[in-house]
Amino acid sequence: MKESVIRLFENTFREKPSLLIRSPGRVNLIGEHTDYNDGFVFPLAISYAVWLALLPSTDGTVALHAGSYNETASFHLDNIRHTGPDWLEYVKGVAVSMQGQEYNLTGWKGCILTDLPIGSGLSSSAALEMAVAMAFAEVSRLSFDPAKMALLGQQAENSWVGVNCGIMDQLASACGVADHALFIDCRSLELEPVPLPQDTLIAILDTGIPRSLASSDYNTRRAQCETAARFFKVAALRDVTLEKLQDNIKLLDETVGKRALHIVSENDRVLSTVDQLKKGNMEAVGQLFYQSHESLRDLYNVSSPELDRIVEAAMSSDGCYGARMTGAGFGGCAVALVKKEAAEKFSEQLLQGYQSKTGMQAKILLTSAVDGTKTFPVG
Ligand code: GLA
């Protein structure tokens, strides 16, 4: 990727870039839709990433070539408006959020290339936002505080792009730690890297059906959680215990009650997963994965038939501790924990199982946990 993005830059701008940035996507092990409820999540930065090669410019413009779309577009930092293309709006959103913090930004030209499948729930947009935040920080000589930049990326998405996402994706991309998953408290933004077991593989299972962005469904879920929190007179569902919820669930609208039950139980599952992972009890972690999937399917209603089939196929393949949909849902990917020694059998059986259930080809992306957004010297 490194060489390819440098070559793309040279072919596009007929100059050499002065800096390279790698910003990873993420996969969430467990803790789905809990981030915007001030809850707990457990993602890791993955070895699939957005790469950005760039060179500072002096005329206040940001010019960008997106390899995935074979398209070049630009905007001026003094006059940022919603004029598209869609992928550039994430870049503008980050610039606007940073300007909102009184940062004095310098322009640059750059090329982006990614091996992250776009729209598959692996946070290609958060990876782009964090790459862009790092680019602005570098060329404008600002310090890159990962948690602060993650918040600005989230703000870009909430206020400029219009998706009310939580903080998980940007934090995972910016703060990743090699060989560790990140146990994050989304209220305090406290983050604990937890070592991943060496004899277990993390397999991302791509259903081949892109996540229909479903931002309206996402925003509806968020509003339903806020309704439930208001009922309990708390800041967020993080503050409601399972017992309290169960005692009162009949008083809530049925759908709102189901949504709340997912969130409250999912928060507990994250805590148990971290605990069991630290003890090396992978069977228990696997059970928790599957319970999370059932809850997302039956209570939160964000799974899809393809996600359900791929999770079933994974669960009945050799060496699988557990599997669940990952990310927002509505299509995209699942994640499975697999015994390293059974990798080949697992892959074979998973692909065959999914195909016989759906007639479709799944893709398996094996990943390690990598460091968050960082710069590399060119050449
Ligand atoms: C998307 C959002 C995240 C999070 C997940 C669901 O990836 O961007 O903030 O809410 O969905 O866990």
Tab-separated table of C-alpha atoms and ligand atoms in Angstrom, residues 26 28 31-36 41 121 123 154 157 163-170 211 218 324 326-329, ligand 1:
chain	number	residue	atom	x	y	z
A	26	ARG	CA	-11.631	-1.139	13.245
A	28	ASN	CA	-15.552	-4.264	17.346
A	31	GLY	CA	-20.315	-3.679	22.815
A	32	GLU	CA	-22.552	-2.743	19.908
A	33	HIS	CA	-24.563	0.487	19.898
A	34	THR	CA	-23.445	1.064	23.481
A	35	ASP	CA	-21.057	3.941	22.687
A	36	TYR	CA	-23.778	6.566	22.271
A	41	VAL	CA	-17.023	-1.053	23.880
A	121	GLY	CA	-18.967	-1.666	8.673
A	123	SER	CA	-15.142	2.230	9.693
A	154	GLN	CA	-17.137	12.363	15.548
A	157	GLU	CA	-19.745	13.120	11.191
A	163	VAL	CA	-24.879	10.669	11.070
A	164	ASN	CA	-25.289	10.719	14.856
A	165	CYS	CA	-22.554	8.138	15.393
A	166	GLY	CA	-20.883	7.564	18.747
A	167	ILE	CA	-17.177	7.840	19.532
A	168	MET	CA	-16.049	4.216	19.154
A	169	ASP	CA	-14.838	4.153	15.546
A	170	GLN	CA	-12.725	7.297	15.662
A	211	ARG	CA	-24.168	-1.995	4.801
A	218	TYR	CA	-29.271	4.317	13.187
A	324	ARG	CA	-21.432	-12.048	15.992
A	326	THR	CA	-20.033	-6.233	14.193
A	327	GLY	CA	-20.488	-2.488	13.721
A	328	ALA	CA	-23.798	-0.754	13.117
A	329	GLY	CA	-25.385	-3.751	11.364
B	1	GLA	C1	-21.287	2.635	13.962
B	1	GLA	C2	-21.061	3.943	14.715
B	1	GLA	C3	-20.429	3.695	16.090
B	1	GLA	C4	-21.216	2.645	16.879
B	1	GLA	C5	-21.483	1.412	15.998
B	1	GLA	C6	-22.390	0.424	16.689
B	1	GLA	O1	-20.058	2.040	13.647
B	1	GLA	O2	-20.235	4.803	13.954
B	1	GLA	O3	-20.340	4.906	16.789
B	1	GLA	O4	-22.402	3.179	17.384
B	1	GLA	O5	-22.056	1.757	14.762
B	1	GLA	O6	-21.791	-0.109	17.806
